Amino acid sequence: MMKTRMKKLGLLTAVFALALFLYSLPAKAVPVIDAGANSLFFTNVENWIDEDDSGDISAGDTFYGILNVQNISNGGSDIWGTDNVGGDGTIDTLTGYFLTTVTGVNVHGGLGGDVHISLGAATADPNGVLTAADLSSGVVLKMFVDDTSVGGPGTAYTTNDAGGAAGDIANATDGSVWATLNVGPNGYWYTHAPVVPPTNVGAAIGESWFGLDFVVNNTGWTYLAIDDPLESEAGAGGIALVEMYGTSNINVNDPAITGGDNWGYTSQDPSVVVTPEPGTLLLLGSGLLGGALLRRRRARKS
């Protein structure tokens, strides 16, 4: 009897250790995102395609660009930071490409002439980054990890590639797909800005808000759908249950900052994702494992 119990205990310990090992693997291939609210601090550049040549932002126009996650903060402390060291195989970047189409432009009271510009998924990608499957799933943001552990060394994030915007896009999208996101059933992406953007260098244009859901998730984590605390306009009664939310301030591109004129606009700010507590997942796994062993023991007795 004692030997049988010891064998069961040894088996339980081994399985639990294996579960812990497997649970830790995904974080080693991509930036670590701890449990809880995680802020992804980023910068991005973008261009506007005035599809109807009207000179103002209107339905059907396109915005596309790239972003670079500079660091990930959890509880006020950094848990990951980009290296961006070129040429020696140590590049470790988390970058992304986004593409949106203007779905509506509405006058918004009290914004000093700014309007509410609604953004949604595009049906075609002028840069060929989003696949047919991405487009059919309504993907608006596709993120990539550039790391030696997943096939690097890759290339560093740039905003002034000699190949123009196309070169910068190639540098930002040559890693492994980390995740793709869409606006989902409760999501949104919109901007408060003038319909005729200013052109003076460095001028502040407006602010953008987004709430997105994961379509492809290769991050190694699951994400909680939460009520975006920054959102007051999307969803019924201002409720937006999304898996990633964020905001960004938009400015006219300053070549002195970006190093070139490949892009018309720049922005920066954090986005937030929330992951379940590891302890909760482990307790759940232990409960399922315990239930399986109990059923097996009862089956033997019967």
Short mmCIF file of C-alpha atoms in Angstrom, two decimals:
data_model
loop_
_atom_site.label_atom_id
_atom_site.label_comp_id
_atom_site.label_asym_id
_atom_site.label_seq_id
_atom_site.Cartn_x
_atom_site.Cartn_y
_atom_site.Cartn_z
CA MET A 1 0.00 0.00 0.00
CA MET A 2 2.81 2.41 0.96
CA LYS A 3 4.65 1.68 -2.31
CA THR A 4 1.48 2.34 -4.30
CA ARG A 5 0.96 5.67 -2.58
CA MET A 6 4.58 6.63 -3.15
CA LYS A 7 4.27 5.80 -6.85
CA LYS A 8 1.14 7.93 -7.12
CA LEU A 9 2.84 10.78 -5.31
CA GLY A 10 5.88 10.49 -7.57
CA LEU A 11 3.66 10.47 -10.66
CA LEU A 12 1.74 13.54 -9.45
CA THR A 13 5.00 15.38 -8.74
CA ALA A 14 6.42 14.53 -12.16
CA VAL A 15 3.28 15.60 -13.99
CA PHE A 16 3.10 18.84 -12.00
CA ALA A 17 6.78 19.58 -12.77
CA LEU A 18 6.17 18.90 -16.46
CA ALA A 19 3.16 21.24 -16.43
CA LEU A 20 5.28 23.98 -14.87
CA PHE A 21 7.99 23.42 -17.47
CA LEU A 22 5.59 23.54 -20.42
CA TYR A 23 3.87 26.56 -18.94
CA SER A 24 7.17 28.45 -18.86
CA LEU A 25 8.25 27.66 -22.42
CA PRO A 26 6.31 30.26 -24.45
CA ALA A 27 7.70 33.20 -22.50
CA LYS A 28 11.24 32.25 -23.51
CA ALA A 29 10.60 32.73 -27.23
CA VAL A 30 8.81 36.08 -26.98
CA PRO A 31 8.81 39.10 -24.68
CA VAL A 32 7.69 38.10 -21.21
CA ILE A 33 4.24 39.31 -20.20
CA ASP A 34 3.50 38.62 -16.55
CA ALA A 35 0.02 38.08 -15.17
CA GLY A 36 -2.09 41.15 -14.46
CA ALA A 37 -2.34 44.49 -16.26
CA ASN A 38 0.63 44.96 -18.59
CA SER A 39 1.41 48.26 -20.30
CA LEU A 40 3.08 48.04 -23.72
CA PHE A 41 4.79 51.38 -24.34
CA PHE A 42 5.19 52.01 -28.05
CA THR A 43 6.00 54.52 -30.76
CA ASN A 44 4.61 54.39 -34.26
CA VAL A 45 4.66 56.11 -37.61
CA GLU A 46 1.90 56.12 -40.21
CA ASN A 47 0.76 57.40 -43.58
CA TRP A 48 -2.61 58.56 -44.85
CA ILE A 49 -3.92 57.53 -48.27
CA ASP A 50 -6.46 60.11 -49.44
CA GLU A 51 -8.37 57.66 -51.62
CA ASP A 52 -10.69 60.25 -53.21
CA ASP A 53 -8.08 63.06 -53.41
CA SER A 54 -10.48 65.33 -51.56
CA GLY A 55 -7.84 66.85 -49.32
CA ASP A 56 -9.73 65.90 -46.19
CA ILE A 57 -10.19 62.70 -44.22
CA SER A 58 -13.32 60.94 -45.43
CA ALA A 59 -14.93 57.50 -45.52
CA GLY A 60 -12.89 55.03 -47.54
CA ASP A 61 -9.51 56.65 -46.83
CA THR A 62 -6.73 54.41 -45.54
CA PHE A 63 -4.19 54.70 -42.73
CA TYR A 64 -1.27 52.29 -42.42
CA GLY A 65 1.90 52.24 -40.37
CA ILE A 66 4.33 50.38 -38.16
CA LEU A 67 4.93 50.38 -34.41
CA ASN A 68 7.73 49.43 -32.04
CA VAL A 69 7.13 48.24 -28.49
CA GLN A 70 9.86 49.90 -26.44
CA ASN A 71 9.17 48.21 -23.12
CA ILE A 72 6.53 46.26 -21.23
CA SER A 73 5.70 47.35 -17.71
CA ASN A 74 3.92 45.32 -15.04
CA GLY A 75 2.98 46.99 -11.77
CA GLY A 76 5.22 49.93 -12.58
CA SER A 77 8.31 47.80 -13.20
CA ASP A 78 9.73 46.86 -16.59
CA ILE A 79 9.54 43.16 -17.37
CA TRP A 80 10.84 43.42 -20.94
CA GLY A 81 12.76 45.96 -23.02
CA THR A 82 13.86 46.00 -26.64
CA ASP A 83 17.55 45.60 -27.43
CA ASN A 84 17.54 46.76 -31.07
CA VAL A 85 21.26 46.03 -31.40
CA GLY A 86 21.98 45.61 -35.09
CA GLY A 87 24.37 43.28 -36.82
CA ASP A 88 25.57 40.98 -34.05
CA GLY A 89 22.68 38.52 -33.70
CA THR A 90 21.30 40.00 -30.50
CA ILE A 91 18.30 41.82 -31.97
CA ASP A 92 15.24 41.37 -29.79
CA THR A 93 12.29 43.45 -30.97
CA LEU A 94 8.51 43.38 -30.78
CA THR A 95 7.09 45.30 -33.72
CA GLY A 96 3.83 45.59 -35.60
CA TYR A 97 2.02 46.69 -38.73
CA PHE A 98 -1.44 48.22 -38.75
CA LEU A 99 -3.95 48.99 -41.48
CA THR A 100 -7.32 50.69 -41.03
CA THR A 101 -9.99 52.18 -43.26
CA VAL A 102 -12.07 55.23 -42.36
CA THR A 103 -15.63 54.02 -41.87
CA GLY A 104 -17.19 57.32 -40.83
CA VAL A 105 -16.50 60.97 -40.03
CA ASN A 106 -18.88 62.64 -37.59
CA VAL A 107 -19.00 66.08 -36.04
CA HIS A 108 -18.21 65.77 -32.37
CA GLY A 109 -19.38 68.56 -30.10
CA GLY A 110 -16.98 70.36 -27.79
CA LEU A 111 -13.76 69.35 -29.54
CA GLY A 112 -12.81 72.74 -30.98
CA GLY A 113 -13.34 71.76 -34.61
CA ASP A 114 -12.11 68.18 -34.28
CA VAL A 115 -14.32 65.31 -35.38
CA HIS A 116 -14.83 61.68 -34.50
CA ILE A 117 -13.10 59.58 -37.19
CA SER A 118 -14.16 55.93 -36.99
CA LEU A 119 -11.69 53.32 -38.23
CA GLY A 120 -12.29 49.71 -39.22
CA ALA A 121 -10.84 46.78 -41.12
CA ALA A 122 -9.69 47.12 -44.72
CA THR A 123 -10.59 44.77 -47.56
CA ALA A 124 -7.18 44.97 -49.25
CA ASP A 125 -3.65 45.73 -48.08
CA PRO A 126 -1.63 48.07 -50.33
CA ASN A 127 1.57 46.82 -48.69
CA GLY A 128 0.85 43.09 -48.85
CA VAL A 129 1.52 42.39 -45.16
CA LEU A 130 -1.96 41.18 -44.19
CA THR A 131 -2.86 37.86 -45.79
CA ALA A 132 -6.24 36.98 -47.27
CA ALA A 133 -7.01 35.12 -44.03
CA ASP A 134 -6.05 38.21 -42.00
CA LEU A 135 -8.29 40.45 -44.08
CA SER A 136 -11.23 38.06 -43.93
CA SER A 137 -10.85 37.97 -40.13
CA GLY A 138 -10.92 41.77 -39.93
CA VAL A 139 -7.32 42.04 -38.69
CA VAL A 140 -6.18 45.63 -38.19
CA LEU A 141 -2.94 44.98 -36.29
CA LYS A 142 -0.32 42.28 -36.86
CA MET A 143 2.63 41.97 -34.46
CA PHE A 144 5.98 40.26 -34.95
CA VAL A 145 8.79 39.13 -32.65
CA ASP A 146 12.37 39.39 -33.92
CA ASP A 147 14.56 37.23 -31.73
CA THR A 148 17.50 34.86 -32.16
CA SER A 149 15.57 32.18 -30.27
CA VAL A 150 12.91 32.08 -33.01
CA GLY A 151 15.07 32.23 -36.10
CA GLY A 152 16.82 35.64 -35.82
CA PRO A 153 18.90 37.64 -36.02
CA GLY A 154 16.37 39.62 -38.07
CA THR A 155 16.57 43.38 -38.42
CA ALA A 156 16.09 46.35 -36.14
CA TYR A 157 13.03 48.61 -36.31
CA THR A 158 13.58 51.63 -38.58
CA THR A 159 11.66 54.76 -39.60
CA ASN A 160 14.13 56.07 -42.18
CA ASP A 161 15.08 53.11 -44.37
CA ALA A 162 16.64 53.99 -47.71
CA GLY A 163 13.91 51.92 -49.35
CA GLY A 164 11.26 54.34 -48.10
CA ALA A 165 8.17 53.30 -46.15
CA ALA A 166 8.28 49.89 -47.87
CA GLY A 167 11.75 49.28 -46.42
CA ASP A 168 10.65 50.26 -42.93
CA ILE A 169 7.63 47.96 -43.22
CA ALA A 170 9.84 45.07 -44.33
CA ASN A 171 12.10 45.60 -41.31
CA ALA A 172 9.14 45.67 -38.93
CA THR A 173 7.44 42.56 -40.30
CA ASP A 174 10.28 40.09 -40.95
CA GLY A 175 10.02 38.21 -37.65
CA SER A 176 7.68 35.47 -36.46
CA VAL A 177 4.01 36.34 -36.03
CA TRP A 178 3.40 37.09 -32.36
CA ALA A 179 -0.29 37.95 -32.64
CA THR A 180 -2.97 39.41 -34.87
CA LEU A 181 -5.86 41.53 -33.58
CA ASN A 182 -9.18 42.84 -34.84
CA VAL A 183 -11.84 45.18 -33.49
CA GLY A 184 -14.02 42.22 -32.45
CA PRO A 185 -17.72 42.44 -31.54
CA ASN A 186 -17.18 45.05 -28.82
CA GLY A 187 -13.98 46.67 -30.05
CA TYR A 188 -13.29 49.98 -31.72
CA TRP A 189 -10.64 52.25 -33.21
CA TYR A 190 -11.24 55.95 -33.63
CA THR A 191 -9.50 59.30 -33.64
CA HIS A 192 -10.41 62.83 -32.61
CA ALA A 193 -8.65 65.07 -35.14
CA PRO A 194 -9.33 67.74 -37.79
CA VAL A 195 -10.63 66.41 -41.11
CA VAL A 196 -7.88 68.46 -42.76
CA PRO A 197 -4.69 67.54 -40.87
CA PRO A 198 -2.16 70.31 -40.23
CA THR A 199 1.12 70.14 -42.11
CA ASN A 200 3.54 72.11 -39.92
CA VAL A 201 6.31 69.88 -38.59
CA GLY A 202 5.71 68.50 -35.12
CA ALA A 203 2.19 69.90 -34.84
CA ALA A 204 -0.16 68.02 -32.54
CA ILE A 205 -3.07 66.61 -34.52
CA GLY A 206 -5.23 64.72 -32.08
CA GLU A 207 -5.57 61.51 -30.13
CA SER A 208 -6.52 57.98 -31.09
CA TRP A 209 -8.19 55.25 -28.98
CA PHE A 210 -8.47 51.54 -29.70
CA GLY A 211 -9.86 48.37 -28.15
CA LEU A 212 -8.92 45.11 -29.88
CA ASP A 213 -9.28 41.34 -29.57
CA PHE A 214 -6.78 38.60 -30.44
CA VAL A 215 -7.38 36.54 -33.58
CA VAL A 216 -4.09 34.64 -33.79
CA ASN A 217 -2.34 34.33 -30.43
CA ASN A 218 1.19 32.93 -30.47
CA THR A 219 2.23 34.78 -27.32
CA GLY A 220 1.92 31.81 -25.00
CA TRP A 221 -0.66 33.61 -22.86
CA THR A 222 -4.42 33.93 -22.73
CA TYR A 223 -5.95 37.35 -22.26
CA LEU A 224 -8.93 38.48 -20.24
CA ALA A 225 -11.74 40.45 -21.86
CA ILE A 226 -12.11 43.49 -19.63
CA ASP A 227 -14.10 46.70 -19.62
CA ASP A 228 -11.73 49.29 -21.04
CA PRO A 229 -11.47 51.97 -18.32
CA LEU A 230 -10.36 54.60 -20.86
CA GLU A 231 -13.35 54.22 -23.15
CA SER A 232 -16.54 56.23 -22.80
CA GLU A 233 -17.91 56.18 -26.34
CA ALA A 234 -17.73 52.59 -27.60
CA GLY A 235 -20.16 49.83 -26.75
CA ALA A 236 -23.52 49.97 -25.03
CA GLY A 237 -23.39 52.43 -22.16
CA GLY A 238 -19.70 53.06 -22.73
CA ILE A 239 -18.77 49.43 -22.05
CA ALA A 240 -16.10 47.95 -24.29
CA LEU A 241 -15.10 44.39 -23.39
CA VAL A 242 -11.76 43.97 -25.17
CA GLU A 243 -8.49 42.10 -24.73
CA MET A 244 -6.15 44.98 -25.56
CA TYR A 245 -6.87 48.66 -25.21
CA GLY A 246 -4.81 51.78 -25.63
CA THR A 247 -4.44 55.34 -26.77
CA SER A 248 -1.91 57.42 -28.69
CA ASN A 249 -1.19 61.09 -29.35
CA ILE A 250 -0.71 61.95 -33.03
CA ASN A 251 1.72 64.53 -34.41
CA VAL A 252 2.95 65.62 -37.83
CA ASN A 253 6.21 63.81 -38.55
CA ASP A 254 9.35 65.63 -37.49
CA PRO A 255 12.28 64.31 -39.59
CA ALA A 256 14.66 65.49 -36.89
CA ILE A 257 13.09 62.87 -34.60
CA THR A 258 12.34 60.01 -37.01
CA GLY A 259 15.43 60.56 -39.13
CA GLY A 260 13.56 60.92 -42.43
CA ASP A 261 10.38 61.70 -44.29
CA ASN A 262 9.13 58.20 -45.11
CA TRP A 263 6.12 58.84 -42.88
CA GLY A 264 3.57 61.62 -42.51
CA TYR A 265 2.65 61.18 -38.86
CA THR A 266 4.03 59.86 -35.59
CA SER A 267 2.47 58.88 -32.28
CA GLN A 268 3.30 57.23 -28.98
CA ASP A 269 1.63 56.06 -25.80
CA PRO A 270 0.86 52.80 -24.00
CA SER A 271 -1.56 49.99 -24.71
CA VAL A 272 -2.66 47.52 -22.05
CA VAL A 273 -3.30 43.76 -22.04
CA VAL A 274 -4.44 41.73 -19.03
CA THR A 275 -3.42 38.11 -18.45
CA PRO A 276 -4.78 35.66 -15.86
CA GLU A 277 -2.89 35.02 -12.65
CA PRO A 278 -0.51 32.01 -13.03
CA GLY A 279 -1.61 30.70 -9.64
CA THR A 280 -5.20 30.53 -10.84
CA LEU A 281 -4.16 28.55 -13.90
CA LEU A 282 -2.03 26.18 -11.85
CA LEU A 283 -4.81 25.59 -9.32
CA LEU A 284 -7.19 24.89 -12.15
CA GLY A 285 -4.71 22.47 -13.70
CA SER A 286 -4.17 20.76 -10.35
CA GLY A 287 -7.92 20.42 -9.88
CA LEU A 288 -8.36 18.85 -13.29
CA LEU A 289 -5.43 16.53 -12.68
CA GLY A 290 -6.77 15.54 -9.25
CA GLY A 291 -10.18 14.82 -10.73
CA ALA A 292 -8.63 12.61 -13.40
CA LEU A 293 -6.65 10.62 -10.82
CA LEU A 294 -9.74 10.22 -8.61
CA ARG A 295 -11.82 8.89 -11.52
CA ARG A 296 -9.00 6.51 -12.41
CA ARG A 297 -8.81 5.22 -8.81
CA ARG A 298 -12.59 4.67 -8.65
CA ALA A 299 -12.49 2.84 -11.97
CA ARG A 300 -9.85 0.47 -10.63
CA LYS A 301 -11.91 -0.31 -7.53
CA SER A 302 -15.01 -1.04 -9.57
#
